[in-house]
Short mmCIF file of C-alpha atoms and ligand atoms in Angstrom, two decimals:
data_model
loop_
_atom_site.label_atom_id
_atom_site.label_comp_id
_atom_site.label_asym_id
_atom_site.label_seq_id
_atom_site.Cartn_x
_atom_site.Cartn_y
_atom_site.Cartn_z
CA MET A 21 105.02 110.74 120.10
CA ALA A 22 107.20 107.59 120.18
CA GLY A 23 105.15 104.48 119.64
CA GLU A 24 103.03 105.84 116.80
CA TYR A 25 105.65 104.78 114.32
CA ARG A 26 107.32 101.39 114.11
CA PHE A 27 110.92 101.32 112.98
CA SER A 28 112.98 98.72 111.12
CA PHE A 29 116.48 98.19 109.79
CA GLY A 30 118.41 95.35 108.18
CA PRO A 31 121.25 93.34 109.72
CA TRP A 32 123.58 94.81 107.06
CA ASN A 33 123.14 98.18 108.79
CA ILE A 34 125.40 96.91 111.58
CA HIS A 35 128.49 96.20 109.55
CA GLU A 36 132.24 95.83 109.51
CA GLY A 37 133.07 99.05 107.67
CA ALA A 38 134.71 97.61 104.54
CA ASP A 39 134.53 99.86 101.48
CA PRO A 40 135.77 99.41 97.88
CA PHE A 41 139.18 100.74 98.96
CA GLY A 42 139.77 99.09 102.28
CA PRO A 43 139.09 96.02 104.39
CA PRO A 44 136.78 95.63 107.38
CA VAL A 45 137.67 97.77 110.41
CA ARG A 46 135.22 96.23 112.90
CA ASP A 47 134.50 92.67 113.97
CA SER A 48 131.53 90.81 112.55
CA ILE A 49 128.60 90.45 114.91
CA GLU A 50 126.66 87.24 114.52
CA PHE A 51 123.04 87.47 113.43
CA GLY A 52 121.58 86.26 116.76
CA LYS A 53 123.51 88.98 118.63
CA LYS A 54 122.32 91.62 116.20
CA LEU A 55 118.72 90.56 116.80
CA LYS A 56 119.19 91.15 120.51
CA MET A 57 120.15 94.76 119.77
CA TYR A 58 116.93 95.68 117.94
CA LYS A 59 114.59 96.32 120.86
CA LYS A 60 117.28 98.08 122.88
CA LEU A 61 117.78 100.48 119.99
CA GLY A 62 114.01 101.07 119.72
CA PHE A 63 113.27 98.92 116.66
CA ASP A 64 110.51 96.33 116.11
CA GLY A 65 111.04 95.25 112.51
CA VAL A 66 113.81 93.36 110.75
CA GLN A 67 114.50 93.86 107.06
CA PHE A 68 116.03 90.88 105.31
CA HIS A 69 117.84 89.94 102.19
CA ASP A 70 116.96 86.31 101.43
CA ASP A 71 120.47 85.19 102.39
CA ASP A 72 120.52 87.29 105.57
CA ALA A 73 117.91 84.75 106.71
CA VAL A 74 119.34 81.72 104.90
CA PRO A 75 123.08 82.11 104.25
CA ASP A 76 124.50 80.07 101.38
CA MET A 77 120.98 79.40 100.08
CA ASP A 78 122.18 78.68 96.53
CA ASN A 79 123.71 75.47 97.87
CA LEU A 80 120.57 74.34 99.71
CA GLY A 81 117.44 72.62 98.45
CA PRO A 82 113.99 74.27 98.72
CA GLU A 83 113.00 72.27 101.84
CA GLN A 84 116.26 73.05 103.61
CA ILE A 85 115.78 76.74 102.82
CA VAL A 86 112.28 76.77 104.31
CA LYS A 87 113.44 74.85 107.39
CA LYS A 88 116.24 77.34 108.03
CA ALA A 89 113.93 80.33 107.45
CA LYS A 90 111.43 78.90 109.94
CA GLU A 91 114.21 78.70 112.54
CA VAL A 92 114.91 82.38 111.92
CA HIS A 93 111.19 83.11 112.34
CA SER A 94 111.30 81.47 115.78
CA MET A 95 114.35 83.58 116.68
CA LEU A 96 112.39 86.70 115.72
CA GLU A 97 109.42 85.62 117.80
CA SER A 98 111.52 85.03 120.86
CA GLU A 99 112.91 88.57 120.56
CA GLY A 100 109.42 90.05 120.01
CA LEU A 101 110.38 91.13 116.50
CA VAL A 102 108.71 90.80 113.10
CA ALA A 103 110.13 90.58 109.60
CA GLU A 104 109.26 93.67 107.59
CA PHE A 105 110.32 92.42 104.17
CA VAL A 106 112.61 90.10 102.26
CA ALA A 107 114.69 91.25 99.27
CA PRO A 108 116.39 88.90 96.81
CA ARG A 109 120.16 89.49 96.76
CA LEU A 110 120.75 89.29 93.04
CA TRP A 111 124.08 91.03 92.63
CA GLU A 112 126.80 88.87 94.23
CA ASP A 113 126.61 85.52 92.47
CA ALA A 114 128.75 84.98 89.34
CA ARG A 115 125.51 84.41 87.40
CA THR A 116 124.44 88.01 88.08
CA ILE A 117 127.57 89.74 86.75
CA ASP A 118 125.67 91.04 83.71
CA GLY A 119 122.44 91.65 85.62
CA ALA A 120 119.89 89.16 86.92
CA TYR A 121 116.47 89.41 85.24
CA THR A 122 118.05 91.41 82.39
CA SER A 123 121.22 89.37 81.91
CA ASN A 124 122.00 88.69 78.26
CA ASP A 125 122.49 85.01 79.17
CA PRO A 126 119.16 83.09 79.37
CA ALA A 127 120.65 80.62 81.91
CA CYS A 128 121.51 83.52 84.20
CA ARG A 129 118.02 84.99 83.81
CA GLN A 130 116.62 81.60 84.79
CA TYR A 131 118.87 81.56 87.87
CA ALA A 132 117.40 84.94 88.89
CA ARG A 133 113.82 83.67 88.48
CA ASP A 134 114.57 80.49 90.47
CA ARG A 135 116.33 82.40 93.22
CA SER A 136 113.36 84.80 93.42
CA ARG A 137 111.01 81.85 93.97
CA ARG A 138 113.18 80.55 96.80
CA MET A 139 113.14 84.09 98.22
CA LEU A 140 109.33 83.99 98.14
CA ASP A 141 109.37 80.74 100.13
CA ILE A 142 111.47 82.59 102.72
CA VAL A 143 108.94 85.43 102.76
CA ASP A 144 106.25 82.93 103.77
CA ALA A 145 108.41 81.22 106.37
CA LEU A 146 109.30 84.55 108.00
CA GLY A 147 105.64 85.54 108.21
CA THR A 148 105.73 88.72 106.16
CA LYS A 149 103.88 89.67 102.97
CA LEU A 150 106.28 92.26 101.66
CA VAL A 151 109.08 91.87 99.13
CA VAL A 152 111.56 94.63 98.28
CA VAL A 153 113.41 94.50 94.98
CA TRP A 154 116.43 96.69 94.40
CA TYR A 155 117.53 96.24 90.76
CA ALA A 156 121.25 96.42 91.48
CA ARG A 157 122.74 95.31 88.17
CA GLU A 158 119.65 95.65 85.98
CA GLY A 159 121.22 98.30 83.79
CA THR A 160 124.35 98.93 81.78
CA TYR A 161 127.84 100.36 81.87
CA ILE A 162 127.46 101.16 78.18
CA ARG A 163 124.13 101.65 76.40
CA GLU A 164 124.95 99.28 73.53
CA ALA A 165 125.23 96.28 75.88
CA LYS A 166 121.47 95.76 76.22
CA ASP A 167 118.19 96.85 74.65
CA SER A 168 116.28 98.95 77.19
CA LYS A 169 112.83 98.09 75.80
CA VAL A 170 113.58 94.39 76.02
CA ALA A 171 115.07 94.83 79.50
CA VAL A 172 112.00 96.59 80.88
CA GLY A 173 109.87 93.76 79.49
CA GLN A 174 112.12 91.22 81.21
CA ILE A 175 111.82 93.06 84.53
CA ALA A 176 108.02 93.13 84.19
CA GLU A 177 107.93 89.41 83.34
CA ALA A 178 110.05 88.61 86.39
CA LEU A 179 107.68 90.65 88.57
CA ASN A 180 104.78 88.73 87.09
CA ASP A 181 106.50 85.44 87.83
CA MET A 182 106.84 86.41 91.50
CA LEU A 183 103.29 87.78 91.75
CA HIS A 184 101.86 84.54 90.34
CA TYR A 185 104.13 82.25 92.37
CA ASN A 186 103.08 83.81 95.68
CA THR A 187 99.70 85.49 95.35
CA GLU A 188 99.78 86.93 98.89
CA VAL A 189 102.80 89.19 98.56
CA LYS A 190 103.17 92.81 97.59
CA ILE A 191 106.36 93.95 95.90
CA ALA A 192 108.00 97.28 96.72
CA ILE A 193 110.50 98.28 94.06
CA GLU A 194 113.43 100.30 95.44
CA PRO A 195 114.54 102.62 92.64
CA LYS A 196 118.17 103.77 92.36
CA PRO A 197 119.63 105.54 89.34
CA ASN A 198 123.21 104.26 89.41
CA GLU A 199 125.82 102.36 91.44
CA PRO A 200 126.96 99.72 90.83
CA MET A 201 125.81 100.39 87.25
CA ASP A 202 126.31 103.56 85.24
CA GLN A 203 122.56 103.60 84.50
CA THR A 204 119.78 101.38 85.81
CA TYR A 205 116.44 100.70 84.18
CA ILE A 206 114.29 101.64 87.18
CA PRO A 207 115.97 104.85 88.38
CA THR A 208 113.06 106.75 89.96
CA THR A 209 109.71 106.39 91.72
CA GLY A 210 107.89 107.19 88.48
CA HIS A 211 109.59 104.30 86.69
CA ALA A 212 108.80 101.95 89.58
CA VAL A 213 105.13 102.95 89.72
CA ALA A 214 104.83 102.68 85.95
CA ILE A 215 106.30 99.19 85.63
CA GLY A 216 103.67 97.86 88.06
CA TYR A 217 101.12 98.55 85.32
CA LEU A 218 102.92 96.15 82.98
CA THR A 219 102.13 93.29 85.36
CA ASP A 220 98.94 91.30 85.92
CA TYR A 221 98.58 92.73 89.46
CA PRO A 222 99.31 96.48 89.42
CA ASP A 223 97.78 96.92 92.89
CA ARG A 224 100.41 94.63 94.36
CA VAL A 225 103.41 96.53 93.01
CA GLY A 226 104.57 99.68 94.78
CA VAL A 227 107.76 101.35 95.95
CA ASN A 228 110.29 101.54 98.73
CA ILE A 229 111.77 105.04 98.53
CA GLU A 230 115.33 105.52 99.76
CA THR A 231 116.41 109.09 100.50
CA ALA A 232 119.97 108.64 99.21
CA HIS A 233 118.84 107.04 95.95
CA VAL A 234 116.46 109.92 95.25
CA VAL A 235 119.22 112.47 95.88
CA LEU A 236 121.50 110.53 93.53
CA ALA A 237 118.77 110.95 90.89
CA GLY A 238 118.83 114.72 91.50
CA LEU A 239 115.27 114.69 92.84
CA ASP A 240 113.60 115.60 96.12
CA PRO A 241 112.82 112.68 98.47
CA SER A 242 109.65 114.22 99.94
CA ASP A 243 108.22 114.93 96.49
CA GLU A 244 108.98 111.37 95.39
CA MET A 245 107.16 110.16 98.51
CA GLY A 246 104.23 112.43 97.68
CA PHE A 247 104.09 110.95 94.18
CA ALA A 248 104.00 107.41 95.56
CA LEU A 249 101.39 108.37 98.17
CA ALA A 250 99.18 109.86 95.45
CA TYR A 251 99.18 106.42 93.78
CA ASN A 252 98.75 104.62 97.13
CA LYS A 253 102.04 102.89 96.44
CA LEU A 254 104.35 103.86 99.27
CA PHE A 255 104.80 100.37 100.72
CA SER A 256 108.00 101.22 102.64
CA VAL A 257 110.77 103.80 103.01
CA HIS A 258 114.53 103.59 103.39
CA LEU A 259 115.35 106.76 105.24
CA ASN A 260 118.95 107.92 105.36
CA ASP A 261 120.88 110.92 104.05
CA GLN A 262 123.24 111.75 101.22
CA ASN A 263 125.66 114.61 100.61
CA GLY A 264 125.08 115.31 96.92
CA LEU A 265 126.02 113.32 93.83
CA LYS A 266 128.62 110.93 95.19
CA PHE A 267 128.67 107.23 96.05
CA ASP A 268 125.65 105.95 98.00
CA GLU A 269 126.57 107.25 101.46
CA ASP A 270 123.67 105.91 103.57
CA ARG A 271 124.32 108.57 106.24
CA ALA A 272 122.16 108.83 109.37
CA PHE A 273 118.72 110.27 108.60
CA GLY A 274 118.75 114.08 108.68
CA ALA A 275 122.51 114.25 109.29
CA VAL A 276 123.27 116.08 106.03
CA ASP A 277 120.16 118.11 105.28
CA LEU A 278 117.82 118.56 108.23
CA ARG A 279 115.25 120.54 106.27
CA ARG A 280 115.07 117.84 103.59
CA ALA A 281 114.54 115.30 106.37
CA PHE A 282 111.87 117.55 107.94
CA ASN A 283 110.00 117.59 104.65
CA GLN A 284 110.13 113.80 104.34
CA VAL A 285 108.72 113.39 107.84
CA ARG A 286 106.14 116.08 107.06
CA ILE A 287 104.76 114.40 103.95
CA LEU A 288 104.67 111.03 105.73
CA ASP A 289 103.01 112.39 108.89
CA GLN A 290 100.49 114.55 107.03
CA HIS A 291 99.29 111.55 105.05
CA ASP A 292 99.17 109.06 107.93
CA TYR A 293 102.01 106.91 106.65
CA GLY A 294 102.14 103.78 108.78
CA LYS A 295 98.40 103.52 109.39
CA ASP A 296 98.22 100.26 107.41
CA GLY A 297 101.19 98.79 109.24
CA GLN A 298 104.00 100.25 107.11
CA PHE A 299 107.33 100.57 108.90
CA VAL A 300 109.63 103.55 109.04
CA GLY A 301 112.57 101.69 107.55
CA LEU A 302 116.14 102.89 107.78
CA ASP A 303 119.03 101.98 105.49
CA VAL A 304 121.94 103.67 107.25
CA LYS A 305 125.61 102.84 107.63
CA ALA A 306 127.98 103.76 110.44
CA MET A 307 130.94 105.79 109.25
CA ARG A 308 134.05 103.68 108.70
CA THR A 309 135.80 105.69 111.41
CA GLN A 310 133.33 104.52 114.06
CA LYS A 311 134.76 102.18 116.72
CA GLN A 312 133.24 98.78 117.47
CA GLU A 313 131.53 99.65 120.76
CA VAL A 314 129.71 102.65 119.29
CA ALA A 315 128.87 101.33 115.83
CA THR A 316 125.08 101.32 116.30
CA LYS A 317 124.70 105.03 117.11
CA HIS A 318 123.69 105.83 113.52
CA LEU A 319 120.57 103.67 114.04
CA ALA A 320 119.45 105.11 117.36
CA ASN A 321 120.32 108.64 116.19
CA SER A 322 118.31 108.29 112.95
CA ARG A 323 115.28 107.14 114.92
CA THR A 324 115.65 110.00 117.44
CA ILE A 325 116.01 112.54 114.64
CA PHE A 326 112.88 111.16 112.95
CA LEU A 327 110.83 111.41 116.16
CA ARG A 328 112.07 114.93 116.92
CA LEU A 329 111.14 115.96 113.41
CA VAL A 330 107.65 114.49 113.94
CA GLU A 331 107.32 116.87 116.91
CA LEU A 332 108.51 119.79 114.79
CA VAL A 333 106.11 118.88 111.97
CA ARG A 334 103.20 118.80 114.40
CA SER A 335 104.15 121.97 116.25
CA LEU A 336 104.55 124.07 113.11
CA ASP A 337 101.99 126.89 113.15
CA LYS A 338 99.69 125.78 110.34
CA ASN A 339 97.67 129.00 110.38
CA LYS A 340 100.81 131.03 109.82
CA VAL A 341 101.85 128.71 106.99
CA GLU A 342 98.41 128.99 105.39
CA LYS A 343 98.39 132.77 105.69
CA LEU A 344 101.84 133.12 104.11
CA ILE A 345 100.78 130.81 101.27
CA GLN A 346 97.70 132.97 100.69
CA GLN A 347 99.88 136.10 100.66
CA ARG A 348 102.36 134.30 98.39
CA ASP A 349 105.07 135.45 100.78
CA TYR A 350 107.34 132.48 100.35
CA GLU A 351 110.40 134.41 101.63
CA GLU A 352 108.65 134.74 104.98
CA LEU A 353 107.52 131.10 104.81
CA ASP A 354 111.16 130.14 104.22
CA MET A 355 112.16 132.08 107.34
CA LEU A 356 109.30 130.58 109.36
CA ILE A 357 110.55 127.07 108.57
CA ILE A 358 114.19 127.95 109.26
CA ASN A 359 113.26 129.56 112.58
CA HIS A 360 111.15 126.55 113.49
CA LEU A 361 114.04 124.17 112.73
CA MET A 362 116.36 126.39 114.78
CA GLY A 363 113.96 126.36 117.73
CA LYS A 364 113.11 130.08 117.43
C1 XUL B 415 121.32 99.41 97.86
C2 XUL B 415 120.27 99.28 98.86
C3 XUL B 415 119.87 97.88 99.23
C4 XUL B 415 118.41 97.69 99.29
C5 XUL B 415 117.94 96.30 99.60
O1 XUL B 415 121.73 100.68 97.61
O2 XUL B 415 119.78 100.26 99.36
O3 XUL B 415 120.43 97.56 100.46
O4 XUL B 415 117.88 98.53 100.26
O5 XUL B 415 118.39 95.35 98.73
MN1 MN B 416 118.07 100.65 100.57
#
């Protein structure tokens, strides 16, 4: 089965293990060395934040940014890799403290628009046509701080600005309900799909669904994927896992809830996800306890789990499933799935 799906991850998925309560516990690995790991781990696509490709880009001019991004493109080519997408990192700069596109300060909103245009130049230089936008700080800690109707309009305007600036790209919105904010304005797939229709190019706005984010919203990842597929808007996925309503854990795919992972693979496989070139993207973190030499296992394991689940999806006895649905014997269907997952 391997080979039918192409897999991607971002360089931030090989990381030093710092968390809000403690410092790094592993050495940094330079970008070029990370690139060399991709193929060995079974991956063909690289996900980027704009400054993963061009560090310190806020202090560079537009030409310098493009030059640097082209160098990264050559590095990808020599490793036989492609860029899957570029995402603007709009949550670290001092000008994004109160949000980026929805900041209450017009100068900060302008910074976000300008940075997004530079990000789109990087998209071109890296040879991809996909943008992912995660609206990190586009929300509030307290409701009175912003006006949600105005904010949604600002997010739509910013999307429009990007869609007009680079007419080749598609934008996949990555919804997340909280963290770092108490509440964000685009918390679910439905919100992401809907806001596309406030732009001049609804067909070019879709979603990137991350398992952990959906769980944090109290929803089911496979159903969210089904919703996006019904609108032809599942441009990418960020598979991982999440143990309930906690911080965003980014655990290895299937490591917490194998059946939930099975159902994500099932909806994707049944509807030919990937046939138009979409990647199976991961957004997974190694546990902080993991030692340096074995800090990429979460990536290889997630891919292996995905491929094994593809086999299980395809070997499930569809006639039995159909019969039990007709009989409305969902208890037996439940047992059939459990047995199948347990290899019985
Ligand atoms: C944040 C998250 C991001 C996006 C890309 O929770 O998942 O890494 O995937 O900006
Ligand atoms: Mn993600």
